[in-house]
Coordinates of N, CA and C in Angstrom, one line a residue:
M9 N 10.5 16.8 -1.2 CA 11.5 16.2 -0.3 C 10.8 15.0 0.3
K10 N 11.6 14.0 0.6 CA 11.1 12.7 1.2 C 11.9 12.5 2.5
I11 N 11.2 12.2 3.6 CA 11.9 11.9 4.8 C 11.5 10.5 5.3
L12 N 12.5 9.8 5.7 CA 12.3 8.4 6.2 C 12.3 8.5 7.8
V13 N 11.3 8.1 8.5 CA 11.2 8.1 9.9 C 11.3 6.6 10.4
A14 N 12.4 6.3 11.1 CA 12.6 4.9 11.6 C 12.5 4.9 13.1
D15 N 11.5 4.1 13.6 CA 11.4 3.9 15.0 C 10.5 2.7 15.2
D16 N 10.8 1.9 16.2 CA 10.0 0.6 16.4 C 8.7 0.9 17.0
S17 N 8.5 2.1 17.5 CA 7.2 2.5 18.1 C 6.4 3.3 17.1
R18 N 5.2 2.8 16.7 CA 4.4 3.5 15.7 C 3.9 4.8 16.3
V19 N 3.7 4.8 17.6 CA 3.2 6.1 18.3 C 4.4 7.1 18.2
M20 N 5.6 6.7 18.4 CA 6.7 7.6 18.4 C 6.9 8.1 16.9
R21 N 6.8 7.2 15.9 CA 6.9 7.7 14.6 C 5.8 8.8 14.3
Q22 N 4.6 8.6 14.8 CA 3.6 9.6 14.6 C 3.9 10.9 15.4
I23 N 4.5 10.8 16.5 CA 4.9 12.0 17.3 C 6.0 12.8 16.5
V24 N 7.0 12.0 15.9 CA 8.0 12.7 15.1 C 7.4 13.4 13.9
I25 N 6.5 12.7 13.2 CA 5.8 13.3 12.1 C 5.0 14.5 12.4
R26 N 4.3 14.5 13.6 CA 3.6 15.6 14.0 C 4.5 16.8 14.4
T27 N 5.6 16.5 15.0 CA 6.6 17.5 15.3 C 7.2 18.1 14.1
L28 N 7.4 17.3 13.1 CA 7.9 17.8 11.8 C 6.9 18.9 11.3
R29 N 5.6 18.6 11.3 CA 4.6 19.5 10.9 C 4.6 20.8 11.7
Q30 N 4.7 20.6 13.0 CA 4.8 21.8 13.9 C 6.0 22.7 13.7
A31 N 7.0 22.0 13.2 CA 8.3 22.8 12.9 C 8.3 23.4 11.5
G32 N 7.1 23.2 10.8 CA 7.0 23.8 9.5 C 7.5 22.9 8.3
H33 N 7.7 21.6 8.6 CA 8.3 20.7 7.7 C 7.2 19.6 7.3
G34 N 5.9 20.0 7.3 CA 4.9 19.0 7.1 C 4.5 18.7 5.7
G35 N 5.1 19.4 4.8 CA 4.7 19.2 3.4 C 5.6 18.1 2.7
H36 N 6.5 17.5 3.4 CA 7.3 16.5 2.8 C 6.7 15.1 2.8
D37 N 7.1 14.3 1.8 CA 6.6 12.9 1.8 C 7.3 12.2 2.9
I38 N 6.5 11.3 3.6 CA 7.1 10.6 4.7 C 7.0 9.1 4.4
V39 N 8.1 8.4 4.7 CA 8.2 7.0 4.6 C 8.6 6.5 6.0
E40 N 7.9 5.4 6.5 CA 8.1 4.9 7.8 C 8.8 3.5 7.8
A41 N 9.7 3.3 8.8 CA 10.4 2.0 9.0 C 10.3 1.6 10.4
E42 N 10.1 0.3 10.7 CA 9.9 -0.2 12.0 C 11.2 -0.6 12.7
N43 N 12.3 -0.6 11.9 CA 13.6 -1.0 12.5 C 14.7 -0.6 11.6
G44 N 15.9 -0.7 12.0 CA 17.1 -0.3 11.2 C 17.2 -1.0 9.9
R45 N 17.0 -2.3 10.0 CA 17.1 -3.1 8.7 C 16.1 -2.7 7.7
Q46 N 14.9 -2.4 8.1 CA 13.9 -1.9 7.1 C 14.3 -0.5 6.7
A47 N 14.8 0.3 7.6 CA 15.3 1.6 7.2 C 16.4 1.6 6.1
V48 N 17.3 0.7 6.2 CA 18.4 0.5 5.2 C 17.7 0.1 3.9
E49 N 16.8 -0.9 3.9 CA 16.1 -1.3 2.7 C 15.4 -0.2 2.0
L50 N 14.7 0.6 2.8 CA 13.9 1.7 2.3 C 14.7 2.9 1.8
V51 N 15.9 3.1 2.4 CA 16.8 4.1 1.8 C 17.2 3.7 0.4
Q52 N 17.4 2.4 0.2 CA 17.9 1.9 -1.1 C 16.7 2.0 -2.1
T53 N 15.5 1.7 -1.7 CA 14.4 1.7 -2.7 C 13.7 3.0 -2.8
E54 N 13.6 3.8 -1.7 CA 12.8 5.0 -1.7 C 13.7 6.3 -1.9
A55 N 15.0 6.2 -1.7 CA 15.9 7.3 -1.9 C 15.4 8.6 -1.2
P56 N 15.2 8.5 0.1 CA 14.8 9.7 0.9 C 15.9 10.8 0.9
D57 N 15.5 12.0 1.2 CA 16.4 13.1 1.3 C 17.0 13.2 2.7
L58 N 16.3 12.6 3.6 CA 16.7 12.6 5.0 C 16.2 11.4 5.8
V59 N 17.0 10.9 6.7 CA 16.6 9.8 7.6 C 16.6 10.4 9.0
L60 N 15.4 10.2 9.7 CA 15.3 10.5 11.1 C 15.1 9.1 11.8
S61 N 16.1 8.7 12.6 CA 16.1 7.4 13.2 C 16.2 7.4 14.7
D62 N 15.5 6.4 15.3 CA 15.7 6.1 16.7 C 17.0 5.4 16.8
W63 N 17.6 5.4 18.0 CA 18.9 4.7 18.2 C 18.6 3.2 18.5
N64 N 17.7 2.9 19.5 CA 17.5 1.6 19.9 C 16.3 1.0 19.2
M65 N 16.5 0.0 18.4 CA 15.4 -0.6 17.6 C 15.8 -2.1 17.5
P66 N 14.7 -3.0 17.3 CA 15.0 -4.4 17.1 C 15.6 -4.7 15.7
E67 N 16.1 -5.9 15.6 CA 16.7 -6.3 14.3 C 18.0 -5.6 13.9
M68 N 18.0 -4.3 13.8 CA 19.2 -3.5 13.6 C 18.9 -2.1 14.2
N69 N 19.9 -1.7 15.1 CA 19.7 -0.4 15.8 C 20.1 0.7 14.8
G70 N 19.8 1.9 15.2 CA 20.0 3.1 14.3 C 21.5 3.3 14.0
I71 N 22.4 3.1 14.9 CA 23.8 3.4 14.6 C 24.3 2.3 13.6
D72 N 23.9 1.1 13.8 CA 24.3 0.0 12.8 C 23.7 0.3 11.4
A73 N 22.5 0.8 11.4 CA 21.8 1.2 10.1 C 22.7 2.3 9.4
L74 N 23.1 3.3 10.2 CA 23.9 4.4 9.7 C 25.2 3.8 9.1
L75 N 25.9 3.0 9.9 CA 27.2 2.4 9.5 C 27.0 1.6 8.3
T76 N 25.9 0.8 8.2 CA 25.6 0.0 7.0 C 25.5 0.9 5.8
L77 N 24.7 2.0 5.9 CA 24.5 2.9 4.8 C 25.8 3.5 4.4
R78 N 26.6 4.0 5.3 CA 27.9 4.6 5.0 C 28.9 3.6 4.4
G79 N 28.8 2.4 4.9 CA 29.7 1.4 4.4 C 29.4 1.0 2.9
A80 N 28.1 1.2 2.6 CA 27.7 1.0 1.2 C 27.9 2.2 0.3
G81 N 28.4 3.3 0.9 CA 28.7 4.5 0.1 C 27.5 5.4 0.0
N82 N 26.5 5.2 0.8 CA 25.3 6.0 0.8 C 25.5 7.2 1.7
A83 N 25.3 8.4 1.2 CA 25.6 9.6 2.0 C 24.3 10.4 2.4
V84 N 23.2 9.7 2.4 CA 21.9 10.4 2.8 C 22.1 11.1 4.1
P85 N 21.6 12.3 4.2 CA 21.7 13.0 5.6 C 20.9 12.1 6.6
F86 N 21.5 11.9 7.7 CA 21.0 11.0 8.7 C 21.0 11.6 10.1
G87 N 19.9 11.7 10.8 CA 19.9 12.3 12.1 C 19.2 11.3 13.1
F88 N 19.6 11.4 14.3 CA 18.9 10.6 15.3 C 17.9 11.4 16.1
V89 N 16.8 10.7 16.4 CA 15.8 11.2 17.4 C 15.6 10.1 18.4
T90 N 16.2 10.3 19.5 CA 16.3 9.2 20.5 C 16.1 9.6 21.9
S91 N 15.9 8.7 22.8 CA 15.6 9.0 24.2 C 16.8 9.4 25.0
E92 N 18.0 9.0 24.5 CA 19.2 9.3 25.2 C 20.1 10.2 24.3
G93 N 20.8 11.1 25.0 CA 21.7 12.0 24.2 C 23.0 12.2 25.0
S94 N 23.6 11.1 25.4 CA 24.8 11.3 26.2 C 25.9 11.8 25.3
D95 N 27.0 12.3 25.9 CA 28.1 12.8 25.1 C 28.7 11.7 24.3
E96 N 28.8 10.4 24.9 CA 29.3 9.3 24.2 C 28.5 9.0 22.9
M97 N 27.2 9.0 23.1 CA 26.3 8.7 21.9 C 26.4 9.8 20.8
R98 N 26.5 11.0 21.3 CA 26.7 12.1 20.3 C 28.0 12.0 19.5
A99 N 29.0 11.6 20.3 CA 30.3 11.4 19.6 C 30.3 10.3 18.6
R100 N 29.7 9.2 19.0 CA 29.6 8.0 18.2 C 28.8 8.3 16.9
A101 N 27.7 9.0 17.1 CA 26.8 9.4 16.0 C 27.6 10.3 15.0
E102 N 28.3 11.3 15.6 CA 29.0 12.2 14.7 C 30.1 11.5 14.0
Q103 N 30.8 10.6 14.7 CA 31.9 9.8 14.1 C 31.4 8.9 12.9
A104 N 30.2 8.4 13.1 CA 29.6 7.5 12.1 C 29.0 8.3 10.9
G105 N 28.9 9.6 11.0 CA 28.5 10.4 9.9 C 27.1 11.0 10.1
A106 N 26.5 11.0 11.3 CA 25.2 11.5 11.5 C 25.3 13.1 11.5
A107 N 24.2 13.7 11.0 CA 24.2 15.1 10.9 C 23.8 15.8 12.2
F108 N 23.0 15.1 13.0 CA 22.6 15.6 14.3 C 22.0 14.5 15.2
L109 N 21.9 14.8 16.5 CA 21.2 13.9 17.4 C 20.2 14.8 18.2
I110 N 18.9 14.5 18.1 CA 17.9 15.2 18.9 C 17.5 14.3 20.0
A111 N 17.6 14.7 21.3 CA 17.2 13.8 22.4 C 15.8 14.1 22.8
K112 N 15.0 13.1 23.1 CA 13.7 13.3 23.6 C 13.7 13.8 25.1
P113 N 12.8 14.6 25.5 CA 11.7 15.2 24.8 C 12.3 16.3 23.9
F114 N 11.7 16.3 22.7 CA 12.2 17.3 21.7 C 11.1 18.3 21.4
T115 N 11.5 19.4 20.8 CA 10.6 20.5 20.5 C 10.6 20.7 19.0
P116 N 9.6 21.4 18.4 CA 9.6 21.8 17.0 C 10.8 22.6 16.7
E117 N 11.2 23.5 17.6 CA 12.3 24.3 17.4 C 13.6 23.5 17.2
A118 N 13.8 22.5 18.0 CA 15.0 21.6 17.8 C 15.0 20.9 16.5
F119 N 13.8 20.5 16.0 CA 13.7 19.9 14.7 C 14.0 20.9 13.6
D120 N 13.4 22.1 13.7 CA 13.7 23.1 12.7 C 15.1 23.4 12.6
E121 N 15.8 23.6 13.7 CA 17.2 23.9 13.8 C 18.0 22.8 13.1
A122 N 17.7 21.5 13.5 CA 18.5 20.4 12.9 C 18.2 20.2 11.4
L123 N 17.0 20.4 11.0 CA 16.7 20.2 9.6 C 17.2 21.3 8.7
T124 N 17.2 22.5 9.3 CA 17.7 23.6 8.6 C 19.2 23.5 8.4
G125 N 19.9 22.9 9.4 CA 21.3 22.6 9.4 C 21.7 21.6 8.3
V126 N 20.8 20.8 7.9 CA 21.1 19.8 6.8 C 20.6 20.3 5.5
G127 N 20.1 21.6 5.5 CA 19.6 22.2 4.2 C 18.2 21.9 3.9
L128 N 17.4 21.3 4.8 CA 16.0 21.1 4.5 C 15.2 22.3 5.0
V129 N 14.6 23.0 4.1 CA 13.9 24.2 4.4 C 12.4 23.8 4.7
A130 N 11.8 24.7 5.6 CA 10.4 24.5 5.9 C 9.6 24.6 4.7
S131 N 8.5 23.8 4.7 CA 7.6 23.8 3.5 C 6.5 24.7 3.7

């Protein structure tokens, strides 16, 4: 399985990847994107099985990246890992086709629950 992690913070991408390992999902191939535009490009070229994206990023934010992918007919499972998790954001994410929204600070258990929910089993 291949997971694309999109966040403008390299440190946060590493924290997400470490949390994936702690949740038992460390054996997957990881592709990293620095913003939503790069995430959209990498979804098209790398064909990941899952996208984990921050909401707020430069050039293109996470929700616009998701809407761009869905508008192009791409149905890759897409989840948000973001610092905010308001009801409005959760509703927007769900309406746009996101599988889940994990708000920071997050736990390995929250990752495992979300990833299992989209059919990604621990490695």
